[in-house]
Amino acid sequence: MPDLTVHEAHKALAAGEIAVIDCREPPEHQAQHVPGTILLPMSELMARIDELPADMPLAVLCRSGNRSGRVADHLNAEGEWGEVANIEGGIIAWAAEGLPYEGSVPT
């Protein structure tokens, strides 16, 4: 799966076609998050990797797309979850495009 734009990710998440993993840390997630995403911080990924859904495609979200790109690359290298997408621009782009999220404006 190639990287997804925030609009593609929003549409797929709303349709139940993908699981979105938010790889930011808990304080970042508390400040703002996309409803329906799964919080699995990058710092805890290896310890909690068995919590990743295995029954649907995955996409990874972070603040700007950098961390999520690294997480997606790692998961793709592991090869156990099919092709994992990075959500381009992260929650900053998500909010800038007017897509639904909860919390403060991401900076």
PDB file of C-alpha atoms in Angstrom:
ATOM      1  CA  MET A   1       0.000   0.000   0.000  1.00  0.00           C
ATOM      2  CA  PRO A   2       1.496   3.357  -0.948  1.00  0.00           C
ATOM      3  CA  ASP A   3       1.456   6.284   1.443  1.00  0.00           C
ATOM      4  CA  LEU A   4      -2.006   7.714   1.974  1.00  0.00           C
ATOM      5  CA  THR A   5      -3.119  11.310   1.871  1.00  0.00           C
ATOM      6  CA  VAL A   6      -5.143  12.429   4.866  1.00  0.00           C
ATOM      7  CA  HIS A   7      -8.285  12.408   2.711  1.00  0.00           C
ATOM      8  CA  GLU A   8      -7.653   8.827   1.559  1.00  0.00           C
ATOM      9  CA  ALA A   9      -6.963   7.749   5.137  1.00  0.00           C
ATOM     10  CA  HIS A  10     -10.080   9.499   6.469  1.00  0.00           C
ATOM     11  CA  LYS A  11     -12.286   7.863   3.835  1.00  0.00           C
ATOM     12  CA  ALA A  12     -10.818   4.390   4.447  1.00  0.00           C
ATOM     13  CA  LEU A  13     -11.012   4.756   8.248  1.00  0.00           C
ATOM     14  CA  ALA A  14     -14.639   5.939   8.080  1.00  0.00           C
ATOM     15  CA  ALA A  15     -15.507   2.979   5.838  1.00  0.00           C
ATOM     16  CA  GLY A  16     -13.801   0.518   8.197  1.00  0.00           C
ATOM     17  CA  GLU A  17     -11.336  -0.474   5.481  1.00  0.00           C
ATOM     18  CA  ILE A  18      -8.170   0.243   7.493  1.00  0.00           C
ATOM     19  CA  ALA A  19      -6.991   0.396  11.081  1.00  0.00           C
ATOM     20  CA  VAL A  20      -5.086   3.588  11.866  1.00  0.00           C
ATOM     21  CA  ILE A  21      -2.289   3.364  14.414  1.00  0.00           C
ATOM     22  CA  ASP A  22      -1.386   6.647  16.149  1.00  0.00           C
ATOM     23  CA  CYS A  23       2.285   6.228  17.010  1.00  0.00           C
ATOM     24  CA  ARG A  24       2.623   9.444  19.035  1.00  0.00           C
ATOM     25  CA  GLU A  25       3.167   9.513  22.776  1.00  0.00           C
ATOM     26  CA  PRO A  26       0.172   9.659  25.190  1.00  0.00           C
ATOM     27  CA  PRO A  27       0.467  13.407  25.983  1.00  0.00           C
ATOM     28  CA  GLU A  28       0.411  14.199  22.244  1.00  0.00           C
ATOM     29  CA  HIS A  29      -2.591  11.931  21.734  1.00  0.00           C
ATOM     30  CA  GLN A  30      -4.383  13.557  24.676  1.00  0.00           C
ATOM     31  CA  ALA A  31      -3.807  17.009  23.171  1.00  0.00           C
ATOM     32  CA  GLN A  32      -5.444  15.980  19.890  1.00  0.00           C
ATOM     33  CA  HIS A  33      -6.373  12.768  18.162  1.00  0.00           C
ATOM     34  CA  VAL A  34      -8.430  11.304  15.376  1.00  0.00           C
ATOM     35  CA  PRO A  35     -11.408   9.338  16.711  1.00  0.00           C
ATOM     36  CA  GLY A  36     -11.236   5.648  15.899  1.00  0.00           C
ATOM     37  CA  THR A  37      -7.454   5.418  15.841  1.00  0.00           C
ATOM     38  CA  ILE A  38      -5.452   3.020  17.999  1.00  0.00           C
ATOM     39  CA  LEU A  39      -2.804   4.602  20.231  1.00  0.00           C
ATOM     40  CA  LEU A  40       0.391   2.552  20.056  1.00  0.00           C
ATOM     41  CA  PRO A  41       3.342   4.863  20.787  1.00  0.00           C
ATOM     42  CA  MET A  42       6.501   4.340  18.762  1.00  0.00           C
ATOM     43  CA  SER A  43       8.408   3.988  22.053  1.00  0.00           C
ATOM     44  CA  GLU A  44       6.236   0.972  22.970  1.00  0.00           C
ATOM     45  CA  LEU A  45       5.880  -0.611  19.543  1.00  0.00           C
ATOM     46  CA  MET A  46       8.116  -3.633  20.030  1.00  0.00           C
ATOM     47  CA  ALA A  47       6.715  -4.443  23.478  1.00  0.00           C
ATOM     48  CA  ARG A  48       3.118  -4.178  22.249  1.00  0.00           C
ATOM     49  CA  ILE A  49       3.443  -5.290  18.638  1.00  0.00           C
ATOM     50  CA  ASP A  50       1.036  -8.177  19.212  1.00  0.00           C
ATOM     51  CA  GLU A  51      -1.736  -5.590  19.728  1.00  0.00           C
ATOM     52  CA  LEU A  52      -1.682  -4.625  16.059  1.00  0.00           C
ATOM     53  CA  PRO A  53      -4.814  -5.744  14.208  1.00  0.00           C
ATOM     54  CA  ALA A  54      -3.989  -8.618  11.877  1.00  0.00           C
ATOM     55  CA  ASP A  55      -7.302  -8.733  10.036  1.00  0.00           C
ATOM     56  CA  MET A  56      -7.160  -5.498   8.017  1.00  0.00           C
ATOM     57  CA  PRO A  57      -4.713  -3.143   6.317  1.00  0.00           C
ATOM     58  CA  LEU A  58      -2.838  -0.755   8.589  1.00  0.00           C
ATOM     59  CA  ALA A  59      -1.928   2.908   8.241  1.00  0.00           C
ATOM     60  CA  VAL A  60       0.204   4.866  10.695  1.00  0.00           C
ATOM     61  CA  LEU A  61      -0.347   8.454  11.867  1.00  0.00           C
ATOM     62  CA  CYS A  62       1.878  10.821  13.841  1.00  0.00           C
ATOM     63  CA  ARG A  63       2.269  14.589  14.154  1.00  0.00           C
ATOM     64  CA  SER A  64       3.836  15.316  10.747  1.00  0.00           C
ATOM     65  CA  GLY A  65       4.428  12.004   9.000  1.00  0.00           C
ATOM     66  CA  ASN A  66       8.050  11.443  10.049  1.00  0.00           C
ATOM     67  CA  ARG A  67       7.654   8.979  12.922  1.00  0.00           C
ATOM     68  CA  SER A  68       4.762   7.239  11.226  1.00  0.00           C
ATOM     69  CA  GLY A  69       6.922   6.782   8.126  1.00  0.00           C
ATOM     70  CA  ARG A  70       9.594   5.067  10.197  1.00  0.00           C
ATOM     71  CA  VAL A  71       7.017   2.856  11.929  1.00  0.00           C
ATOM     72  CA  ALA A  72       5.401   1.934   8.596  1.00  0.00           C
ATOM     73  CA  ASP A  73       8.844   1.122   7.130  1.00  0.00           C
ATOM     74  CA  HIS A  74       9.644  -1.086  10.133  1.00  0.00           C
ATOM     75  CA  LEU A  75       6.334  -2.933   9.951  1.00  0.00           C
ATOM     76  CA  ASN A  76       6.713  -3.393   6.200  1.00  0.00           C
ATOM     77  CA  ALA A  77      10.191  -4.860   6.756  1.00  0.00           C
ATOM     78  CA  GLU A  78       8.710  -7.294   9.297  1.00  0.00           C
ATOM     79  CA  GLY A  79       6.227  -8.396   6.656  1.00  0.00           C
ATOM     80  CA  GLU A  80       3.596  -9.799   9.012  1.00  0.00           C
ATOM     81  CA  TRP A  81       0.885  -7.183   8.418  1.00  0.00           C
ATOM     82  CA  GLY A  82       0.808  -6.901   4.659  1.00  0.00           C
ATOM     83  CA  GLU A  83       1.725  -3.521   3.301  1.00  0.00           C
ATOM     84  CA  VAL A  84       1.493  -0.775   5.940  1.00  0.00           C
ATOM     85  CA  ALA A  85       0.893   2.815   4.802  1.00  0.00           C
ATOM     86  CA  ASN A  86       2.157   6.073   6.216  1.00  0.00           C
ATOM     87  CA  ILE A  87      -0.385   8.913   6.419  1.00  0.00           C
ATOM     88  CA  GLU A  88       1.335  11.842   4.717  1.00  0.00           C
ATOM     89  CA  GLY A  89       1.562  15.032   6.751  1.00  0.00           C
ATOM     90  CA  GLY A  90       0.237  13.470   9.966  1.00  0.00           C
ATOM     91  CA  ILE A  91      -2.355  15.079  12.188  1.00  0.00           C
ATOM     92  CA  ILE A  92      -1.083  18.542  11.208  1.00  0.00           C
ATOM     93  CA  ALA A  93      -2.219  17.933   7.622  1.00  0.00           C
ATOM     94  CA  TRP A  94      -5.371  16.169   8.853  1.00  0.00           C
ATOM     95  CA  ALA A  95      -6.434  19.252  10.833  1.00  0.00           C
ATOM     96  CA  ALA A  96      -5.336  21.675   8.103  1.00  0.00           C
ATOM     97  CA  GLU A  97      -7.646  19.889   5.663  1.00  0.00           C
ATOM     98  CA  GLY A  98     -10.598  20.260   8.036  1.00  0.00           C
ATOM     99  CA  LEU A  99     -10.965  16.553   8.727  1.00  0.00           C
ATOM    100  CA  PRO A 100     -12.495  15.582  12.080  1.00  0.00           C
ATOM    101  CA  TYR A 101     -10.271  15.339  15.135  1.00  0.00           C
ATOM    102  CA  GLU A 102     -10.659  16.015  18.830  1.00  0.00           C
ATOM    103  CA  GLY A 103      -8.606  18.379  20.954  1.00  0.00           C
ATOM    104  CA  SER A 104      -6.491  21.446  20.351  1.00  0.00           C
ATOM    105  CA  VAL A 105      -5.115  22.593  17.007  1.00  0.00           C
ATOM    106  CA  PRO A 106      -1.948  20.594  16.262  1.00  0.00           C
ATOM    107  CA  THR A 107       1.244  22.575  15.808  1.00  0.00           C
TER     108      THR A 107
END
